[in-house]
């Protein structure tokens, strides 16, 4: 699966669009396996760049979600409470939270699709 | 820093390692072994699908990391009786039993399956992470008996064919009449052209199924593995990794060494009383267990079902309703067939009664859970099985 060019990526395997939608990458969902639980902040919550903002659990593992940038949560994807497997099926189509960015220039420090893809393949030792 | 640094032990590989990698399995280190945790979603796998294949049809596991110790000779029975807690004198030739090797203090060296292969010939199937410890324990404690002890762990590729259709699958590949083999009995037969292959109706999935023991060379192992997958296509057979093996055994509340049982937990705490035969002649650990029985246990293994949203995981704290720590989770996971979040945990007897409500601490929050009967899952009885299983496929 290729990584869409319309967004930025983190080394912790999250993606974020310019309008502040945040999700996890195909690589992340594939490493986790069957996702069974997603815990997200409520609208109004503040998230801070590089800090955890939620949790995603597969059958086997618990992983933290890291904020790509700072901002205020405007929406959480409540459908994931009952159907977390949507993240496996369409990782780049399913957002977890939407935020109002505190400082849009923070996006510039994140990885492009090409850089992220390179990072992932190096991490896998290919 | 000491002068002599321990060399990290090399990660061991089963004869099917290259096959797993070729199939795209996600590999993990488990007890010093490089093992498949799950196979790719692209071929219909993943832990949940693998788990459900075993409950509804059949799944295939490489369990060659399991070890094997053979005791043979005139006093083999006496030797087995001395080192294990179940009563091996009750075994007919071809029968197997769940048992355990104990320390003198009544705690676990390992849990094992004892197979009686012939008159004075026993095979112990042991855990991967305890192979050397187990062999040393068996060898050192059986010197007084006229009995040979052989460590055969590297001689076999062990493949588990698990699920209600496992018997149908395996029957396509062997001349042995498998319907005559009852649960926890073994047979020998020709399998994929290999003569005199041991096939046991055993497993670690709380489901019907077989475990086969074939020569451990890579070519034979791969040939048989693919033959099993091919033969299983009509039953929806898929390869399964250690991830599904763990969730399957947890639904069945089967103990895992290092979790529910260990060198600090005794038989009574683990609730394995029915496999420990105090009335048989002396065995290692018996005196301590007799004393412990009188004193009573401080902790008891219980089944938990999460009532609120949250998944209990290995090592999480168990709290009472007021928030005080009272115990710990030994194994916790979503249960893919039961569609609940379940766990096994040690708690004081006062909190062990079925129906008791406790909290499990998840990321700093107490999440409510209830003590429930174990096993969480029990496979349907035979007659009911064929009907209900067919309806679901």
PDB file of N, CA and C in Angstrom, chain B residues 201-250:
ATOM      1  N   UNK B 201      -4.019 -37.525  20.123  1.00  0.00           N
ATOM      2  CA  UNK B 201      -5.226 -36.675  20.072  1.00  0.00           C
ATOM      3  C   UNK B 201      -5.171 -35.708  21.253  1.00  0.00           C
ATOM      4  N   UNK B 202      -4.246 -34.763  21.145  1.00  0.00           N
ATOM      5  CA  UNK B 202      -3.962 -33.820  22.225  1.00  0.00           C
ATOM      6  C   UNK B 202      -3.861 -32.423  21.629  1.00  0.00           C
ATOM      7  N   UNK B 203      -3.686 -31.438  22.469  1.00  0.00           N
ATOM      8  CA  UNK B 203      -3.511 -30.070  21.977  1.00  0.00           C
ATOM      9  C   UNK B 203      -3.584 -29.070  23.109  1.00  0.00           C
ATOM     10  N   UNK B 204      -3.504 -27.806  22.720  1.00  0.00           N
ATOM     11  CA  UNK B 204      -3.424 -26.719  23.709  1.00  0.00           C
ATOM     12  C   UNK B 204      -4.357 -25.605  23.276  1.00  0.00           C
ATOM     13  N   UNK B 205      -5.530 -26.013  22.784  1.00  0.00           N
ATOM     14  CA  UNK B 205      -6.462 -25.048  22.207  1.00  0.00           C
ATOM     15  C   UNK B 205      -7.855 -25.180  22.806  1.00  0.00           C
ATOM     16  N   UNK B 206      -8.050 -26.125  23.745  1.00  0.00           N
ATOM     17  CA  UNK B 206      -9.378 -26.415  24.302  1.00  0.00           C
ATOM     18  C   UNK B 206     -10.325 -26.886  23.206  1.00  0.00           C
ATOM     19  N   UNK B 207      -9.752 -27.521  22.181  1.00  0.00           N
ATOM     20  CA  UNK B 207     -10.552 -28.011  21.055  1.00  0.00           C
ATOM     21  C   UNK B 207     -10.096 -29.443  20.766  1.00  0.00           C
ATOM     22  N   UNK B 208     -10.890 -30.180  20.002  1.00  0.00           N
ATOM     23  CA  UNK B 208     -10.434 -31.475  19.529  1.00  0.00           C
ATOM     24  C   UNK B 208      -9.254 -31.246  18.574  1.00  0.00           C
ATOM     25  N   UNK B 209      -8.432 -32.274  18.379  1.00  0.00           N
ATOM     26  CA  UNK B 209      -7.334 -32.106  17.436  1.00  0.00           C
ATOM     27  C   UNK B 209      -6.237 -33.117  17.679  1.00  0.00           C
ATOM     28  N   UNK B 210      -5.207 -33.047  16.848  1.00  0.00           N
ATOM     29  CA  UNK B 210      -4.080 -33.984  16.940  1.00  0.00           C
ATOM     30  C   UNK B 210      -2.772 -33.230  16.977  1.00  0.00           C
ATOM     31  N   UNK B 211      -1.771 -33.887  17.560  1.00  0.00           N
ATOM     32  CA  UNK B 211      -0.404 -33.407  17.460  1.00  0.00           C
ATOM     33  C   UNK B 211       0.412 -34.558  16.884  1.00  0.00           C
ATOM     34  N   UNK B 212       1.187 -34.254  15.826  1.00  0.00           N
ATOM     35  CA  UNK B 212       1.969 -35.302  15.172  1.00  0.00           C
ATOM     36  C   UNK B 212       3.450 -35.010  15.344  1.00  0.00           C
ATOM     37  N   UNK B 213       4.252 -36.063  15.355  1.00  0.00           N
ATOM     38  CA  UNK B 213       5.681 -35.957  15.625  1.00  0.00           C
ATOM     39  C   UNK B 213       6.415 -36.607  14.458  1.00  0.00           C
ATOM     40  N   UNK B 214       6.994 -35.751  13.583  1.00  0.00           N
ATOM     41  CA  UNK B 214       7.660 -36.274  12.391  1.00  0.00           C
ATOM     42  C   UNK B 214       9.154 -35.958  12.465  1.00  0.00           C
ATOM     43  N   UNK B 215       9.976 -36.613  11.620  1.00  0.00           N
ATOM     44  CA  UNK B 215      11.415 -36.317  11.665  1.00  0.00           C
ATOM     45  C   UNK B 215      11.667 -34.839  11.421  1.00  0.00           C
ATOM     46  N   UNK B 216      12.720 -34.301  12.067  1.00  0.00           N
ATOM     47  CA  UNK B 216      12.889 -32.850  12.103  1.00  0.00           C
ATOM     48  C   UNK B 216      13.756 -32.299  10.981  1.00  0.00           C
ATOM     49  N   UNK B 217      14.033 -33.094   9.933  1.00  0.00           N
ATOM     50  CA  UNK B 217      14.802 -32.477   8.836  1.00  0.00           C
ATOM     51  C   UNK B 217      13.891 -31.515   8.070  1.00  0.00           C
ATOM     52  N   UNK B 218      14.509 -30.461   7.497  1.00  0.00           N
ATOM     53  CA  UNK B 218      13.733 -29.383   6.890  1.00  0.00           C
ATOM     54  C   UNK B 218      12.888 -29.847   5.715  1.00  0.00           C
ATOM     55  N   UNK B 219      13.441 -30.717   4.876  1.00  0.00           N
ATOM     56  CA  UNK B 219      12.716 -31.134   3.669  1.00  0.00           C
ATOM     57  C   UNK B 219      11.449 -31.904   4.050  1.00  0.00           C
ATOM     58  N   UNK B 220      11.593 -32.870   4.963  1.00  0.00           N
ATOM     59  CA  UNK B 220      10.423 -33.653   5.394  1.00  0.00           C
ATOM     60  C   UNK B 220       9.408 -32.756   6.084  1.00  0.00           C
ATOM     61  N   UNK B 221       9.895 -31.865   6.947  1.00  0.00           N
ATOM     62  CA  UNK B 221       8.994 -30.992   7.698  1.00  0.00           C
ATOM     63  C   UNK B 221       8.173 -30.116   6.757  1.00  0.00           C
ATOM     64  N   UNK B 222       8.836 -29.526   5.770  1.00  0.00           N
ATOM     65  CA  UNK B 222       8.144 -28.651   4.824  1.00  0.00           C
ATOM     66  C   UNK B 222       7.162 -29.449   3.966  1.00  0.00           C
ATOM     67  N   UNK B 223       7.578 -30.634   3.538  1.00  0.00           N
ATOM     68  CA  UNK B 223       6.706 -31.453   2.698  1.00  0.00           C
ATOM     69  C   UNK B 223       5.417 -31.800   3.447  1.00  0.00           C
ATOM     70  N   UNK B 224       5.543 -32.214   4.700  1.00  0.00           N
ATOM     71  CA  UNK B 224       4.360 -32.603   5.477  1.00  0.00           C
ATOM     72  C   UNK B 224       3.495 -31.374   5.794  1.00  0.00           C
ATOM     73  N   UNK B 225       4.142 -30.254   6.128  1.00  0.00           N
ATOM     74  CA  UNK B 225       3.405 -29.012   6.438  1.00  0.00           C
ATOM     75  C   UNK B 225       2.500 -28.620   5.261  1.00  0.00           C
ATOM     76  N   UNK B 226       3.091 -28.610   4.059  1.00  0.00           N
ATOM     77  CA  UNK B 226       2.301 -28.222   2.889  1.00  0.00           C
ATOM     78  C   UNK B 226       1.256 -29.280   2.544  1.00  0.00           C
ATOM     79  N   UNK B 227       1.580 -30.552   2.774  1.00  0.00           N
ATOM     80  CA  UNK B 227       0.598 -31.616   2.515  1.00  0.00           C
ATOM     81  C   UNK B 227      -0.616 -31.443   3.434  1.00  0.00           C
ATOM     82  N   UNK B 228      -0.373 -31.047   4.674  1.00  0.00           N
ATOM     83  CA  UNK B 228      -1.468 -30.836   5.628  1.00  0.00           C
ATOM     84  C   UNK B 228      -2.322 -29.644   5.189  1.00  0.00           C
ATOM     85  N   UNK B 229      -1.658 -28.554   4.800  1.00  0.00           N
ATOM     86  CA  UNK B 229      -2.414 -27.372   4.353  1.00  0.00           C
ATOM     87  C   UNK B 229      -3.243 -27.701   3.113  1.00  0.00           C
ATOM     88  N   UNK B 230      -2.648 -28.450   2.182  1.00  0.00           N
ATOM     89  CA  UNK B 230      -3.377 -28.848   0.960  1.00  0.00           C
ATOM     90  C   UNK B 230      -4.586 -29.703   1.311  1.00  0.00           C
ATOM     91  N   UNK B 231      -4.352 -30.705   2.139  1.00  0.00           N
ATOM     92  CA  UNK B 231      -5.435 -31.623   2.516  1.00  0.00           C
ATOM     93  C   UNK B 231      -6.525 -30.876   3.286  1.00  0.00           C
ATOM     94  N   UNK B 232      -6.147 -29.783   3.918  1.00  0.00           N
ATOM     95  CA  UNK B 232      -7.097 -29.053   4.751  1.00  0.00           C
ATOM     96  C   UNK B 232      -7.894 -27.999   4.012  1.00  0.00           C
ATOM     97  N   UNK B 233      -7.560 -27.797   2.752  1.00  0.00           N
ATOM     98  CA  UNK B 233      -8.218 -26.710   2.017  1.00  0.00           C
ATOM     99  C   UNK B 233      -9.743 -26.847   2.054  1.00  0.00           C
ATOM    100  N   UNK B 234     -10.233 -28.095   1.865  1.00  0.00           N
ATOM    101  CA  UNK B 234     -11.692 -28.290   1.831  1.00  0.00           C
ATOM    102  C   UNK B 234     -12.349 -28.017   3.195  1.00  0.00           C
ATOM    103  N   UNK B 235     -11.528 -27.991   4.253  1.00  0.00           N
ATOM    104  CA  UNK B 235     -12.085 -27.713   5.588  1.00  0.00           C
ATOM    105  C   UNK B 235     -11.782 -26.282   6.030  1.00  0.00           C
ATOM    106  N   UNK B 236     -11.219 -25.501   5.124  1.00  0.00           N
ATOM    107  CA  UNK B 236     -10.879 -24.116   5.470  1.00  0.00           C
ATOM    108  C   UNK B 236      -9.670 -23.994   6.372  1.00  0.00           C
ATOM    109  N   UNK B 237      -8.755 -24.971   6.312  1.00  0.00           N
ATOM    110  CA  UNK B 237      -7.583 -24.946   7.189  1.00  0.00           C
ATOM    111  C   UNK B 237      -6.680 -23.762   6.864  1.00  0.00           C
ATOM    112  N   UNK B 238      -6.197 -23.088   7.891  1.00  0.00           N
ATOM    113  CA  UNK B 238      -5.208 -22.033   7.714  1.00  0.00           C
ATOM    114  C   UNK B 238      -4.083 -22.234   8.733  1.00  0.00           C
ATOM    115  N   UNK B 239      -2.882 -21.711   8.417  1.00  0.00           N
ATOM    116  CA  UNK B 239      -1.795 -21.794   9.390  1.00  0.00           C
ATOM    117  C   UNK B 239      -2.075 -20.838  10.549  1.00  0.00           C
ATOM    118  N   UNK B 240      -1.683 -21.226  11.741  1.00  0.00           N
ATOM    119  CA  UNK B 240      -1.932 -20.428  12.943  1.00  0.00           C
ATOM    120  C   UNK B 240      -0.632 -20.237  13.712  1.00  0.00           C
ATOM    121  N   UNK B 241      -0.484 -19.066  14.310  1.00  0.00           N
ATOM    122  CA  UNK B 241       0.730 -18.759  15.055  1.00  0.00           C
ATOM    123  C   UNK B 241       0.519 -18.795  16.561  1.00  0.00           C
ATOM    124  N   UNK B 242       1.545 -18.360  17.269  1.00  0.00           N
ATOM    125  CA  UNK B 242       1.494 -18.409  18.730  1.00  0.00           C
ATOM    126  C   UNK B 242       0.468 -17.440  19.309  1.00  0.00           C
ATOM    127  N   UNK B 243       0.114 -16.399  18.557  1.00  0.00           N
ATOM    128  CA  UNK B 243      -0.896 -15.453  19.031  1.00  0.00           C
ATOM    129  C   UNK B 243      -2.222 -16.154  19.252  1.00  0.00           C
ATOM    130  N   UNK B 244      -2.678 -16.872  18.234  1.00  0.00           N
ATOM    131  CA  UNK B 244      -3.938 -17.609  18.358  1.00  0.00           C
ATOM    132  C   UNK B 244      -3.809 -18.753  19.356  1.00  0.00           C
ATOM    133  N   UNK B 245      -2.647 -19.386  19.388  1.00  0.00           N
ATOM    134  CA  UNK B 245      -2.434 -20.466  20.351  1.00  0.00           C
ATOM    135  C   UNK B 245      -2.662 -19.942  21.771  1.00  0.00           C
ATOM    136  N   UNK B 246      -2.204 -18.706  22.019  1.00  0.00           N
ATOM    137  CA  UNK B 246      -2.369 -18.129  23.346  1.00  0.00           C
ATOM    138  C   UNK B 246      -3.830 -17.775  23.645  1.00  0.00           C
ATOM    139  N   UNK B 247      -4.534 -17.157  22.693  1.00  0.00           N
ATOM    140  CA  UNK B 247      -5.927 -16.794  22.975  1.00  0.00           C
ATOM    141  C   UNK B 247      -6.802 -18.044  23.080  1.00  0.00           C
ATOM    142  N   UNK B 248      -6.483 -19.078  22.314  1.00  0.00           N
ATOM    143  CA  UNK B 248      -7.248 -20.329  22.380  1.00  0.00           C
ATOM    144  C   UNK B 248      -7.070 -21.007  23.741  1.00  0.00           C
ATOM    145  N   UNK B 249      -5.824 -21.075  24.189  1.00  0.00           N
ATOM    146  CA  UNK B 249      -5.597 -21.744  25.480  1.00  0.00           C
ATOM    147  C   UNK B 249      -6.166 -20.909  26.628  1.00  0.00           C
ATOM    148  N   UNK B 250      -6.171 -19.583  26.454  1.00  0.00           N
ATOM    149  CA  UNK B 250      -6.724 -18.739  27.512  1.00  0.00           C
ATOM    150  C   UNK B 250      -8.237 -18.935  27.616  1.00  0.00           C
TER     151      UNK B 250
END
